[in-house]
Coordinates of C-alpha atoms in Angstrom, one line a residue:
M1 CA -31.6 17.5 -15.5
R2 CA -33.5 18.7 -18.5
R3 CA -36.4 16.5 -17.6
L4 CA -36.5 18.0 -14.1
R5 CA -36.6 21.6 -15.3
P6 CA -40.2 21.5 -16.4
L7 CA -41.2 19.9 -13.1
W8 CA -39.2 22.5 -11.1
A9 CA -40.8 25.3 -13.2
A10 CA -44.3 23.9 -12.5
I11 CA -43.7 23.6 -8.8
M12 CA -42.3 27.2 -8.6
D13 CA -45.3 28.6 -10.4
A14 CA -47.2 31.1 -8.3
D15 CA -50.4 29.2 -8.7
S16 CA -48.9 25.7 -8.3
R17 CA -50.3 23.5 -5.6
G18 CA -47.0 21.7 -5.3
G19 CA -45.1 24.9 -4.8
M20 CA -47.6 26.2 -2.2
W21 CA -47.3 22.9 -0.2
I22 CA -43.5 23.3 -0.2
G23 CA -44.0 26.8 1.2
R24 CA -46.5 25.6 3.8
V25 CA -44.3 22.8 4.9
L26 CA -41.3 25.1 5.4
I27 CA -43.5 27.6 7.3
A28 CA -44.7 24.7 9.5
L29 CA -41.2 23.5 10.1
C30 CA -40.1 27.0 11.1
C31 CA -43.0 27.6 13.5
G32 CA -42.9 24.1 15.0
L33 CA -39.3 24.3 16.3
P34 CA -40.2 25.2 19.9
L35 CA -42.4 22.1 20.2
F36 CA -39.3 19.8 20.4
Q37 CA -37.4 21.7 23.2
S38 CA -38.0 21.3 26.9
Y39 CA -37.0 25.0 27.7
L40 CA -37.1 28.0 25.4
P41 CA -34.9 31.1 25.8
M42 CA -37.9 33.4 26.2
R43 CA -37.5 35.9 29.0
E44 CA -41.1 36.5 30.0
L45 CA -42.5 33.1 29.0
P46 CA -42.4 31.7 32.6
Q47 CA -44.3 34.8 33.9
Y48 CA -47.0 34.5 31.3
A49 CA -47.3 30.8 32.1
A50 CA -47.9 31.6 35.7
L51 CA -50.4 34.3 34.8
S52 CA -52.4 31.8 32.6
R53 CA -52.6 29.4 35.6
M54 CA -53.7 32.2 37.9
L55 CA -56.4 33.3 35.5
V56 CA -57.9 29.8 35.2
H57 CA -57.4 28.7 38.8
L58 CA -57.7 32.0 40.7
G59 CA -60.2 30.6 43.2
D60 CA -58.8 27.1 43.4
P61 CA -57.4 26.5 47.0
A62 CA -55.1 23.8 45.5
Y63 CA -53.0 26.7 44.0
G64 CA -53.5 29.3 46.7
F65 CA -53.6 32.2 44.2
G66 CA -56.8 33.8 45.6
G67 CA -55.1 35.0 48.8
Y68 CA -52.6 37.2 46.9
Y69 CA -54.2 38.1 43.5
E70 CA -57.5 39.1 42.1
L71 CA -59.2 39.7 38.7
D72 CA -59.1 43.2 37.3
L73 CA -60.3 43.5 33.6
W74 CA -60.2 47.3 33.7
R75 CA -56.4 47.2 34.3
G76 CA -55.7 45.2 31.1
A77 CA -57.8 43.1 28.8
S78 CA -55.2 40.7 27.6
V79 CA -57.4 37.8 28.5
L80 CA -57.8 35.6 25.4
P81 CA -54.2 34.1 25.0
L82 CA -53.9 33.7 28.8
W83 CA -57.2 31.9 29.1
L84 CA -56.5 29.6 26.2
W85 CA -53.0 29.0 27.7
G86 CA -54.4 28.0 31.1
V87 CA -57.1 25.7 29.7
L88 CA -54.6 24.0 27.5
A89 CA -52.2 23.6 30.5
D90 CA -55.0 21.7 32.3
C91 CA -55.1 19.2 29.4
V92 CA -51.4 18.7 28.5
G93 CA -49.4 20.3 31.3
I94 CA -47.9 23.8 31.7
Q95 CA -44.6 23.1 29.9
V96 CA -46.2 21.6 26.8
A97 CA -48.9 24.3 26.8
S98 CA -46.2 27.0 27.0
R99 CA -44.4 25.6 24.0
V100 CA -47.7 25.3 22.0
M101 CA -48.5 29.0 22.7
A102 CA -45.0 30.0 21.7
C103 CA -45.5 28.2 18.4
A104 CA -48.9 29.7 18.0
S105 CA -47.5 33.2 18.3
V106 CA -44.9 32.6 15.6
W107 CA -47.4 30.8 13.3
L108 CA -50.0 33.5 13.5
V109 CA -47.5 36.1 12.3
Q110 CA -46.2 33.9 9.5
S111 CA -49.6 32.8 8.3
G112 CA -50.9 36.4 8.6
I113 CA -48.2 37.6 6.2
W114 CA -49.0 34.6 3.9
A115 CA -52.7 35.7 4.0
V116 CA -51.8 39.3 3.1
L117 CA -49.7 38.2 0.2
S118 CA -52.5 35.9 -1.0
G119 CA -55.1 38.6 -0.7
Q120 CA -53.0 41.0 -2.7
G121 CA -52.3 38.4 -5.5
K122 CA -48.6 37.9 -4.8
P123 CA -46.8 34.6 -5.1
W124 CA -46.5 32.2 -2.2
W125 CA -42.7 32.1 -2.2
L126 CA -42.5 35.7 -1.0
A127 CA -43.7 34.5 2.4
L128 CA -40.4 32.6 2.8
L129 CA -38.6 35.9 3.0
G130 CA -40.1 36.3 6.4
V131 CA -38.7 33.0 7.8
P132 CA -35.4 34.5 9.0
F133 CA -37.4 37.0 11.0
A134 CA -39.8 34.5 12.6
Y135 CA -37.7 34.3 15.8
G136 CA -36.9 37.9 16.5
G137 CA -36.3 40.0 19.5
A138 CA -40.0 40.0 20.5
F139 CA -40.0 36.2 20.6
Y140 CA -36.9 35.9 22.7
Q141 CA -38.3 38.5 25.1
G142 CA -41.2 36.1 25.6
L143 CA -43.9 38.5 24.6
V144 CA -46.4 35.8 23.6
P145 CA -49.7 37.9 23.8
S146 CA -48.0 40.6 21.8
G147 CA -47.0 38.1 19.1
V148 CA -50.5 36.6 19.0
S149 CA -51.9 40.1 18.7
V150 CA -49.5 41.0 15.8
G151 CA -50.4 37.8 14.0
L152 CA -54.1 38.4 14.3
G153 CA -53.5 42.0 13.2
F154 CA -51.9 40.8 10.0
W155 CA -54.9 38.6 9.4
G156 CA -57.1 41.7 9.8
I157 CA -54.9 43.6 7.3
A158 CA -55.2 40.7 4.9
L159 CA -59.0 41.0 5.0
V160 CA -59.0 44.8 4.7
S161 CA -56.5 44.9 1.8
R162 CA -58.6 42.6 -0.5
D163 CA -59.7 45.2 -3.0
S164 CA -59.8 42.8 -6.0
S165 CA -63.2 41.6 -4.9
P166 CA -65.9 43.0 -2.6
L167 CA -66.1 41.7 0.9
T168 CA -68.7 38.9 1.1
L169 CA -71.0 38.4 4.0
R170 CA -68.7 35.7 5.3
L171 CA -65.6 37.9 5.2
R172 CA -67.6 40.7 7.0
W173 CA -68.4 38.3 9.8
C174 CA -64.7 37.3 10.0
L175 CA -63.9 41.0 10.3
F176 CA -66.4 41.4 13.1
A177 CA -65.1 38.3 14.9
L178 CA -61.5 39.6 14.5
G179 CA -62.6 43.1 15.8
V180 CA -64.0 41.4 18.9
A181 CA -61.1 39.0 19.6
L182 CA -58.2 41.2 18.7
P183 CA -58.6 43.7 21.6
L184 CA -58.6 40.8 24.1
T185 CA -55.0 39.9 23.1
H186 CA -52.9 43.0 23.3
P187 CA -53.1 46.6 22.1
L188 CA -50.4 46.3 19.5
G189 CA -52.5 44.3 17.0
V190 CA -55.3 46.8 17.4
G191 CA -52.9 49.7 16.5
L192 CA -51.6 47.8 13.5
V193 CA -55.0 47.3 11.9
L194 CA -56.1 50.9 12.5
L195 CA -52.8 52.1 11.2
Y196 CA -53.1 50.2 8.0
V197 CA -56.7 51.4 7.5
G198 CA -55.4 54.9 8.0
C199 CA -52.7 54.3 5.3
L200 CA -55.4 53.1 2.9
A201 CA -57.5 56.2 3.6
V202 CA -54.5 58.5 2.9
V203 CA -53.4 56.9 -0.4
Q204 CA -57.0 56.6 -1.9
L205 CA -59.2 59.0 -0.1
R206 CA -62.0 59.2 -2.6
A207 CA -62.1 55.4 -3.3
F208 CA -61.9 54.7 0.4
R209 CA -65.1 56.5 1.2
S210 CA -67.0 53.8 -0.7
R211 CA -65.4 51.1 1.5
V212 CA -66.2 52.6 4.8
A213 CA -69.5 50.7 5.1
A214 CA -67.7 47.4 4.3
L215 CA -65.2 48.1 7.2
C216 CA -67.9 48.8 9.8
P217 CA -67.5 45.3 11.3
L218 CA -64.1 46.5 12.5
S219 CA -65.8 49.3 14.6
P220 CA -65.1 47.5 17.9
L221 CA -61.5 48.2 17.4
L222 CA -62.1 51.9 17.8
L223 CA -63.8 51.4 21.2
A224 CA -61.0 48.9 22.1
A225 CA -58.4 51.5 21.2
L226 CA -60.0 54.0 23.6
S227 CA -60.2 51.4 26.3
W228 CA -56.5 50.5 25.9
C229 CA -55.5 54.2 25.9
R230 CA -57.4 54.7 29.2
A231 CA -55.6 51.6 30.7
A232 CA -52.3 53.0 29.5
L233 CA -52.9 56.4 31.1
H234 CA -53.7 54.7 34.4
A235 CA -50.9 52.2 34.3
D236 CA -48.5 52.0 37.2
G237 CA -45.0 53.3 36.4
V238 CA -42.3 50.9 37.5
A239 CA -39.8 51.2 34.6
A240 CA -37.7 54.1 33.4
L241 CA -37.5 56.3 30.2
Q242 CA -34.8 55.0 27.9
F243 CA -34.1 56.6 24.6
P244 CA -31.1 55.1 22.7
S245 CA -29.3 57.2 20.1
L246 CA -30.0 56.6 16.4
A247 CA -26.4 55.4 15.9
L248 CA -26.9 52.8 18.6
R249 CA -30.2 51.6 17.1
I250 CA -28.5 51.1 13.7
L251 CA -25.3 49.5 15.0
R252 CA -27.2 47.1 17.3
A253 CA -30.1 46.4 14.9
P254 CA -29.1 42.7 14.4
H255 CA -29.0 42.1 18.2
V256 CA -32.1 44.2 18.9
L257 CA -34.2 42.7 16.1
L258 CA -32.9 39.1 16.0
G259 CA -30.4 38.7 18.8
G260 CA -31.5 35.7 20.7
F261 CA -28.1 33.9 20.9
Q262 CA -24.4 34.6 21.3
G263 CA -22.4 35.0 18.1
Q264 CA -23.0 36.6 14.8
G265 CA -25.2 33.9 13.1
E266 CA -28.4 36.0 13.2
A267 CA -26.6 39.1 11.9
W268 CA -25.6 37.1 8.8
L269 CA -29.2 35.8 8.4
L270 CA -30.4 39.4 8.6
V271 CA -27.9 40.5 5.9
A272 CA -28.8 37.6 3.6
A273 CA -32.5 38.3 3.9
L274 CA -32.1 42.0 3.3
V275 CA -29.9 41.3 0.2
C276 CA -32.7 39.0 -1.1
W277 CA -35.3 41.7 -0.4
V278 CA -33.3 44.4 -2.3
Y279 CA -32.8 42.0 -5.2
L280 CA -36.6 41.5 -5.4
C281 CA -37.3 45.2 -5.1
R282 CA -34.7 46.5 -7.5
P283 CA -37.2 47.0 -10.4
L284 CA -38.7 49.9 -8.3
L285 CA -35.5 51.9 -8.8
S286 CA -35.9 51.8 -12.6
D287 CA -39.7 52.0 -12.7
P288 CA -41.2 53.8 -9.6
R289 CA -44.6 53.7 -11.2
H290 CA -45.3 50.6 -9.2
L291 CA -45.6 52.8 -6.1
R292 CA -48.5 54.6 -7.7
L293 CA -50.8 51.6 -7.2
P294 CA -53.0 52.2 -4.1
L295 CA -52.2 49.0 -2.3
T296 CA -48.5 49.2 -3.0
A297 CA -48.5 52.8 -1.8
A298 CA -50.4 51.9 1.4
N299 CA -48.0 49.0 2.0
W300 CA -45.0 51.3 1.8
L301 CA -46.6 54.0 3.9
F302 CA -47.3 51.4 6.6
A303 CA -43.7 50.3 6.5
L304 CA -42.5 53.9 6.7
V305 CA -44.5 54.5 9.9
C306 CA -43.0 51.3 11.4
L307 CA -39.5 52.5 10.4
L308 CA -40.1 55.9 12.0
G309 CA -41.3 54.0 15.1
Y310 CA -38.0 52.1 15.2
V311 CA -35.8 55.2 14.9
G312 CA -38.0 57.6 16.9
L313 CA -39.8 55.7 19.7
P314 CA -38.1 55.2 23.1
A315 CA -36.9 51.8 24.2
S316 CA -39.1 52.0 27.3
T317 CA -41.2 54.4 29.2
W318 CA -42.3 54.3 32.9
T319 CA -44.9 51.8 32.1
T320 CA -43.9 49.9 28.9
A321 CA -40.8 48.2 27.7
A322 CA -39.4 47.0 24.3
I323 CA -41.2 49.7 22.4
Y324 CA -39.0 50.5 19.4
P325 CA -37.8 46.8 19.0
R326 CA -41.4 45.8 18.5
A327 CA -41.8 48.4 15.7
G328 CA -38.7 47.0 14.1
S329 CA -40.0 43.4 14.4
V330 CA -43.2 44.4 12.6
L331 CA -41.2 46.1 9.9
L332 CA -39.1 43.0 9.3
A333 CA -42.2 40.8 9.1
W334 CA -43.8 43.2 6.7
L335 CA -40.9 43.2 4.2
P336 CA -42.3 40.4 1.9
V337 CA -45.4 42.5 1.4
L338 CA -43.4 45.5 0.1
V339 CA -42.2 43.6 -3.0
P340 CA -44.5 44.8 -5.8
N341 CA -46.2 42.1 -7.8
G342 CA -45.7 43.9 -11.1
A343 CA -41.9 44.0 -10.6
L344 CA -41.4 40.3 -10.2
G345 CA -41.0 39.3 -13.8
A346 CA -37.4 38.4 -14.1
A347 CA -37.1 37.3 -10.5
R348 CA -39.7 34.5 -10.8
R349 CA -37.2 32.0 -12.0
R350 CA -34.4 32.5 -9.5
A351 CA -36.1 33.9 -6.4
P352 CA -38.1 30.8 -5.3
A353 CA -34.9 28.6 -5.1
L354 CA -33.0 31.4 -3.4
L355 CA -35.8 32.0 -0.8
I356 CA -36.1 28.2 -0.2
A357 CA -32.4 28.0 0.6
L358 CA -32.7 31.1 2.8
A359 CA -35.6 29.5 4.7
L360 CA -33.8 26.2 5.2
S361 CA -30.7 27.9 6.5
S362 CA -32.7 29.9 9.0
I363 CA -34.6 26.8 10.2
W364 CA -31.4 24.8 10.6
Y365 CA -29.6 27.6 12.5
T366 CA -32.5 28.3 14.8
R367 CA -33.1 24.6 15.6
E368 CA -29.4 24.2 16.5
Q369 CA -29.5 27.2 18.9
L370 CA -32.8 26.3 20.5
E371 CA -31.5 22.8 21.1
R372 CA -28.3 24.0 22.7
F373 CA -30.2 26.2 25.1
S374 CA -32.6 23.5 26.0
V375 CA -29.7 21.2 27.0
E376 CA -28.2 24.0 29.1
A377 CA -31.4 24.7 30.9
S378 CA -32.4 21.1 31.4
A379 CA -30.9 21.2 34.9
L380 CA -33.7 23.5 36.0
S381 CA -36.4 20.7 35.8
T382 CA -34.7 18.7 38.6
V383 CA -34.7 21.7 40.9
L384 CA -38.2 22.8 40.1
A385 CA -39.5 19.3 41.0
R386 CA -38.5 19.9 44.6
V387 CA -40.4 23.2 45.0
P388 CA -43.2 22.7 47.6
E389 CA -46.8 23.2 46.8
R390 CA -48.2 26.8 47.2
A391 CA -44.7 28.0 48.1
K392 CA -43.9 31.6 49.0
L393 CA -41.0 31.9 46.6
L394 CA -38.1 34.4 46.5
C395 CA -35.7 34.2 43.5
L396 CA -32.0 35.4 43.6
T397 CA -30.8 35.5 40.0
Y398 CA -27.1 36.2 39.8
D399 CA -26.8 34.7 36.3
N400 CA -29.7 35.5 34.0
Q401 CA -27.9 34.9 30.7
G402 CA -26.2 31.6 30.6
Q403 CA -23.7 30.6 28.0
V404 CA -25.9 30.2 24.9
A405 CA -28.6 32.9 24.8
R406 CA -28.2 36.7 25.0
S407 CA -31.9 37.4 25.8
N408 CA -31.6 37.0 29.6
P409 CA -33.7 33.8 29.5
Y410 CA -33.2 33.0 33.2
L411 CA -34.4 36.3 34.5
H412 CA -37.9 35.0 35.4
A413 CA -37.2 31.2 35.4
C414 CA -38.5 30.9 38.9
A415 CA -42.0 31.8 37.7
Y416 CA -42.2 28.2 36.3
A417 CA -42.4 27.1 39.9
Q418 CA -45.4 29.3 40.5
A419 CA -47.0 28.1 37.3
E420 CA -46.6 24.5 38.3
R421 CA -47.0 24.6 42.1
G422 CA -49.1 27.7 42.7
G423 CA -48.4 30.0 45.6
F424 CA -46.8 33.5 45.7
L425 CA -43.8 34.9 43.8
A426 CA -41.8 37.8 45.2
L427 CA -41.9 39.6 41.8
S428 CA -44.7 38.6 39.4
R429 CA -45.7 40.2 36.1
V430 CA -48.9 41.1 37.9
D431 CA -46.7 43.7 39.7
Y432 CA -45.2 45.3 36.7
G433 CA -47.3 44.4 33.6
W434 CA -50.2 46.8 33.0
T435 CA -51.8 44.8 30.2
V436 CA -52.6 41.7 32.4
P437 CA -56.1 41.3 33.7
L438 CA -54.9 40.6 37.3
R439 CA -53.6 42.6 40.2
R440 CA -52.2 42.0 43.7
R441 CA -54.7 42.2 46.5
K442 CA -54.4 45.3 48.5
A443 CA -55.1 43.3 51.7
A444 CA -52.7 40.5 50.8
V445 CA -50.3 39.7 53.6
A446 CA -47.1 39.8 51.6
P447 CA -44.1 42.2 51.3
P448 CA -44.3 44.8 48.6
P449 CA -42.5 44.0 45.3
A450 CA -38.8 44.9 45.1
Y451 CA -38.7 46.3 41.5
G452 CA -35.4 45.7 39.9
S453 CA -34.5 42.8 42.1
E454 CA -34.7 40.4 39.1
W455 CA -31.7 42.3 37.7
D456 CA -30.0 43.0 41.0
P457 CA -30.6 40.5 43.8
T458 CA -28.7 42.7 46.3
L459 CA -31.8 44.9 46.4
V460 CA -33.4 41.9 48.3
Q461 CA -30.4 41.0 50.3
R462 CA -30.4 44.4 52.0
D463 CA -33.7 43.4 53.7
P464 CA -33.0 40.2 55.7
G465 CA -36.5 40.6 57.2
L466 CA -37.9 39.2 54.0
L467 CA -36.7 35.8 55.0
A468 CA -39.3 35.8 57.7
F469 CA -42.0 35.6 55.0
Y470 CA -40.6 33.5 52.2
D471 CA -40.3 29.8 52.8
T472 CA -38.5 28.9 49.5
V473 CA -35.5 30.5 47.8
L474 CA -34.3 29.7 44.3
V475 CA -30.8 30.8 43.5
I476 CA -29.5 31.0 39.9
G477 CA -25.8 31.5 39.3
K478 CA -22.5 31.1 41.0
E479 CA -21.9 34.5 42.6
P480 CA -19.7 34.1 45.7
R481 CA -21.9 36.5 47.6
E482 CA -25.1 34.6 46.9
M483 CA -24.8 32.5 50.0
T484 CA -24.6 35.4 52.5
I485 CA -28.3 36.0 52.7
L486 CA -28.8 32.3 53.5
M487 CA -26.1 31.8 56.1
N488 CA -27.2 31.3 59.7
T489 CA -30.9 31.2 58.6
P490 CA -33.5 28.5 59.0
Y491 CA -33.1 27.5 55.3
R492 CA -31.5 24.3 54.1
L493 CA -30.3 23.3 50.6
V494 CA -32.7 20.7 49.2
A495 CA -31.7 20.6 45.5
R496 CA -28.7 21.6 43.4
R497 CA -27.9 21.0 39.8
G498 CA -25.7 23.2 37.6
V499 CA -26.2 26.9 38.5
F500 CA -29.7 26.2 40.1
M501 CA -30.0 25.8 43.9
L502 CA -33.2 25.5 45.9
Y503 CA -33.4 26.3 49.6
T504 CA -36.5 25.7 51.7
R505 CA -37.3 26.6 55.3
A506 CA -36.3 23.8 57.7
P507 CA -39.2 22.4 59.7
I508 CA -39.2 23.6 63.3

């Protein structure tokens, strides 16, 4: 044991290559978990998969999208992740491409935090503090473009916060490329970078004036922010204003921020990670002078704004959902950056081993839960294989939860059929997502969307005339009333496995 201590000390050194490789391997293991599962418990993932296929094959008659949808970049400019997704799907298939994009959204956030820590001269093992938060509420809601945007935003913050050395020409070009690409993902990342720049300006106003010229490559973000604001003001309102109480936000924080699965496992991970974070930050209580450093003050001001967003923003408005949970997810991801470098003296011996154990526990728990859900959802593939090409698909979802996940992962599962087979879907994200660069054709011969029918199928059952248009019906669940809409109709059952049933119109 005595011989191993010098080796362990060398590995755990902040500048050790061996230690950094341990951290990178753990981050890679964490971010790569979705690659090995057939289905992921991500609510909106099927919808984004369908959008990516629409964007790339909008005019392809083999998919039949052009008769129902059209391009509209002024509505929303979230083009980059969807285009990359669609191109990748043409190479490896939509299921594999969806898993790769899910991994990319997680990896960009984790690597962005690593870049921020590195740029501010902090040890690599602090990045492991963010592993328990890698799969949070935003991930399980399936908000992949939002995750990509947050990750790129952290990379932009990493470049902006490098005050130890002046920005080289190469870094300025990187900032410019980021300023052009980031607005094409989602408005959240744009807001994060501008917010951090504002925090830097507040804490060091005089010194910040000398850095304005160096930050000019980020000027496209200002124009992008105005464009996204215009799009938000003209967005269609299909949701409702929800404003949970402060008590509810606090009591349900583990479920809101990390709650992807049934049980209390994620709550315990959240508690363990927060205890580790408090242990690392405890020198601030005895020596608050660390907060006087400009970068540390900017980091804490940024976190304070995110905290105020979590406790003060609504859950949803008429146009946007999952608002305050996203602020909370950004705050959790930012926690490693809040640990001041000058306060790590005594913690450098014990903290690396502690954080490695925390990361391994998080990876093991998440892998187990993802695998359980994938096994539960495997029956879906048999039913989707029987969906006709270019189907006009109606989905009746009576069970959107299942037995493993708590994130309503089956709410939009039918969109996988549209992503793989093309055609028309009764309720697409095109109908209710204002950030997407597509819209329904005004002249399209199709029934109007029944908003809320994904949560309450009876909204569709009240209009039997819809059955005259849709030629395929996917039923999810075992509700006794689910068959009433399909009784004495020209539909016949063509596939059934588990809780998934597929009906198609019988040939005349």
